[in-house]
Amino acid sequence: MDEKLRFLESVHKDQLGGVTLESIKRKLSVMKMAYALAGLSSHLVVGSGWGQESSRTRPADILVTNWDNGISAAFNVTVASPLNSSTITEAGMYSGAAARAAELRKHTQNDSKCAELSWKCIPLAVECYGAWGPEALKAFSQVATRLAIRGNTSKSMALTDLFGRLSHSLIRANTRAILSRSYSHLMQQVDEL
């Protein structure tokens, strides 16, 4: 347990490669709130071994303790584009293909570190247009079951609410990305005048 605690204590508030703890907290607040409402203990996690050779390994954005029969789950959130050249063909044929490819990539990157810490790696991959990967859908179903029990509502209502909140968060992130590009492009045109 000490190694796990040391890992969690390695969280920084400094800017690291363009990502700050605060920016990740904002992006993950919907999931953190859902876990709390479902009665699951969770922790925001950023990085491991900063400054060491494993500095690019981050097996979890959110660690949920006691996820499944005492096993902690390392949830790693990623957004994938179906327009990426490596997945565009599959994405044209299958809904969620880019999200599934992102899940496989996250397993390749994180499974060994999660195994060392006795965690289960669960990627929460979403395509920028809203399609979720199968592992994310399964995890959300488990969270919705707990939310329904605790909230005295149906699982379908809990799942609808969860997806609504997640969709709203994704729409806001996409809007911010578009506006930041538009603003940069507009400023570049102004500079050229």
Coordinates of C-alpha atoms in Angstrom, one line a residue:
M1 CA 0.0 0.0 0.0
D2 CA 2.9 2.4 0.6
E3 CA 3.9 2.3 -3.0
K4 CA 0.4 3.2 -4.1
L5 CA 0.3 6.1 -1.6
R6 CA 3.7 7.3 -2.8
F7 CA 2.4 7.1 -6.3
L8 CA -0.6 9.2 -5.4
E9 CA 1.6 11.7 -3.5
S10 CA 3.7 12.3 -6.7
V11 CA 0.8 14.5 -8.0
H12 CA 2.1 18.0 -8.9
K13 CA 0.5 21.3 -9.3
D14 CA 3.3 22.6 -11.5
Q15 CA 2.8 22.8 -15.2
L16 CA 4.2 19.6 -16.8
G17 CA 4.3 19.4 -20.6
G18 CA 1.3 21.8 -21.0
V19 CA -0.9 19.8 -18.6
T20 CA -1.6 21.0 -15.1
L21 CA -3.3 19.2 -12.3
E22 CA -6.0 22.0 -12.3
S23 CA -6.8 21.5 -16.0
I24 CA -7.1 17.8 -15.6
K25 CA -9.3 18.3 -12.5
R26 CA -11.7 20.4 -14.6
K27 CA -11.9 17.8 -17.4
L28 CA -12.5 14.9 -15.0
S29 CA -14.9 16.6 -12.6
V30 CA -17.9 14.9 -14.2
M31 CA -16.5 11.4 -13.7
K32 CA -15.2 12.2 -10.2
M33 CA -18.7 13.5 -9.2
A34 CA -20.4 10.4 -10.7
Y35 CA -18.1 8.1 -8.8
A36 CA -18.7 10.0 -5.5
L37 CA -22.5 9.9 -6.1
A38 CA -22.2 6.2 -6.7
G39 CA -20.5 5.8 -3.4
L40 CA -17.1 5.0 -4.8
S41 CA -13.9 6.5 -3.3
S42 CA -11.8 8.1 -6.1
H43 CA -8.6 10.1 -6.4
L44 CA -7.4 12.3 -9.2
V45 CA -3.9 11.2 -10.3
V46 CA -1.4 12.9 -12.5
G47 CA 1.9 11.2 -13.6
S48 CA 4.3 8.9 -11.9
G49 CA 8.0 9.2 -11.4
W50 CA 8.2 12.8 -12.8
G51 CA 11.8 13.4 -13.9
Q52 CA 12.6 9.7 -14.2
E53 CA 12.6 7.4 -17.2
S54 CA 8.9 6.5 -16.6
S55 CA 7.8 10.1 -16.5
R56 CA 5.5 9.7 -19.5
T57 CA 3.7 6.8 -17.8
R58 CA 0.4 7.9 -16.3
P59 CA -1.7 4.8 -15.8
A60 CA -4.6 6.7 -14.2
D61 CA -6.4 10.0 -14.5
I62 CA -8.8 8.8 -11.8
L63 CA -8.1 6.0 -9.4
V64 CA -11.2 4.3 -8.0
T65 CA -10.5 2.2 -4.9
N66 CA -12.4 -1.0 -4.4
W67 CA -13.9 -0.9 -7.9
D68 CA -14.5 -4.6 -8.3
N69 CA -14.1 -7.2 -5.5
G70 CA -11.4 -5.1 -3.7
I71 CA -9.5 -4.3 -6.9
S72 CA -8.8 -0.7 -7.6
A73 CA -9.4 0.6 -11.1
A74 CA -7.1 3.1 -12.9
F75 CA -9.4 5.1 -15.3
N76 CA -7.5 6.8 -18.0
V77 CA -9.5 9.2 -20.1
T78 CA -8.6 9.8 -23.7
V79 CA -10.2 11.6 -26.7
A80 CA -9.6 10.1 -30.2
S81 CA -10.4 11.5 -33.6
P82 CA -12.0 9.1 -36.2
L83 CA -10.4 11.3 -38.8
N84 CA -6.9 10.1 -37.7
S85 CA -5.1 8.5 -40.7
S86 CA -4.4 5.3 -38.7
T87 CA -8.1 4.7 -38.0
I88 CA -10.1 6.5 -40.7
T89 CA -10.8 3.4 -42.7
E90 CA -12.1 1.4 -39.8
A91 CA -14.0 4.5 -38.4
G92 CA -15.8 4.7 -41.7
M93 CA -17.0 1.2 -41.4
Y94 CA -17.6 0.8 -37.6
S95 CA -19.0 3.3 -35.1
G96 CA -16.5 3.7 -32.2
A97 CA -13.5 2.2 -34.1
A98 CA -11.2 5.1 -33.2
A99 CA -12.3 4.9 -29.5
R100 CA -11.6 1.1 -29.5
A101 CA -8.1 1.7 -31.1
A102 CA -7.5 4.3 -28.3
E103 CA -8.5 1.8 -25.6
L104 CA -6.0 -0.7 -27.1
R105 CA -3.3 2.0 -27.1
K106 CA -4.0 2.8 -23.5
H107 CA -3.7 -0.8 -22.5
T108 CA -0.3 -1.1 -24.3
Q109 CA 0.9 2.0 -22.4
N110 CA -0.5 1.3 -19.0
D111 CA -1.2 -2.4 -18.3
S112 CA 2.2 -3.2 -17.0
K113 CA 2.3 -0.2 -14.6
C114 CA -1.2 -1.0 -13.4
A115 CA -0.3 -4.7 -12.8
E116 CA 2.7 -3.6 -10.7
L117 CA 0.3 -1.6 -8.5
S118 CA -2.4 -4.3 -8.5
W119 CA -4.8 -2.0 -10.3
K120 CA -7.1 -2.8 -13.2
C121 CA -6.5 -0.6 -16.3
I122 CA -9.8 0.8 -17.7
P123 CA -9.5 3.2 -20.5
L124 CA -12.4 5.7 -21.0
A125 CA -12.0 6.4 -24.7
V126 CA -14.4 8.7 -26.5
E127 CA -14.3 9.9 -30.1
C128 CA -14.4 13.7 -30.5
Y129 CA -17.9 13.3 -32.1
G130 CA -19.2 11.4 -29.0
A131 CA -18.9 7.7 -29.6
W132 CA -17.6 5.9 -26.5
G133 CA -15.4 2.8 -26.5
P134 CA -16.8 -0.6 -25.3
E135 CA -14.8 -0.6 -22.0
A136 CA -16.0 2.9 -21.2
L137 CA -19.6 1.8 -21.9
K138 CA -19.2 -1.2 -19.6
A139 CA -17.7 1.0 -16.8
F140 CA -20.5 3.6 -17.1
S141 CA -23.1 0.8 -16.9
Q142 CA -21.5 -0.3 -13.6
V143 CA -21.5 3.3 -12.3
A144 CA -25.1 3.8 -13.4
T145 CA -26.1 0.6 -11.5
R146 CA -24.6 2.1 -8.3
L147 CA -26.1 5.5 -9.0
A148 CA -29.6 4.0 -9.5
I149 CA -29.4 2.1 -6.2
R150 CA -28.1 5.1 -4.2
G151 CA -30.5 7.6 -5.9
N152 CA -33.6 5.4 -5.8
T153 CA -34.1 5.7 -9.6
S154 CA -33.9 3.4 -12.6
K155 CA -30.6 2.4 -14.1
S156 CA -31.7 3.8 -17.5
M157 CA -32.4 7.2 -15.9
A158 CA -29.0 7.2 -14.1
L159 CA -27.2 6.2 -17.3
T160 CA -29.1 8.9 -19.3
D161 CA -28.1 11.5 -16.7
L162 CA -24.4 10.4 -16.8
F163 CA -24.2 10.4 -20.6
G164 CA -25.9 13.8 -20.6
R165 CA -23.3 15.3 -18.3
L166 CA -20.5 13.6 -20.2
S167 CA -21.8 14.8 -23.6
H168 CA -22.2 18.4 -22.2
S169 CA -18.6 18.3 -21.1
L170 CA -17.4 17.0 -24.5
I171 CA -19.4 19.6 -26.3
R172 CA -17.8 22.4 -24.2
A173 CA -14.3 21.0 -24.8
N174 CA -14.9 20.8 -28.5
T175 CA -16.3 24.4 -28.5
R176 CA -13.3 25.7 -26.6
A177 CA -10.9 24.0 -29.1
I178 CA -12.7 25.5 -32.1
L179 CA -12.9 28.9 -30.5
S180 CA -9.2 28.9 -29.6
R181 CA -8.3 27.9 -33.2
S182 CA -10.6 30.5 -34.6
Y183 CA -9.2 33.2 -32.3
S184 CA -5.6 32.3 -33.2
H185 CA -6.4 32.3 -36.9
L186 CA -8.2 35.7 -36.6
M187 CA -5.2 37.2 -34.7
Q188 CA -2.9 35.9 -37.4
Q189 CA -5.0 37.6 -40.0
V190 CA -5.0 40.9 -38.0
D191 CA -1.2 40.7 -37.7
E192 CA -0.9 40.3 -41.5
L193 CA -2.8 43.6 -42.1

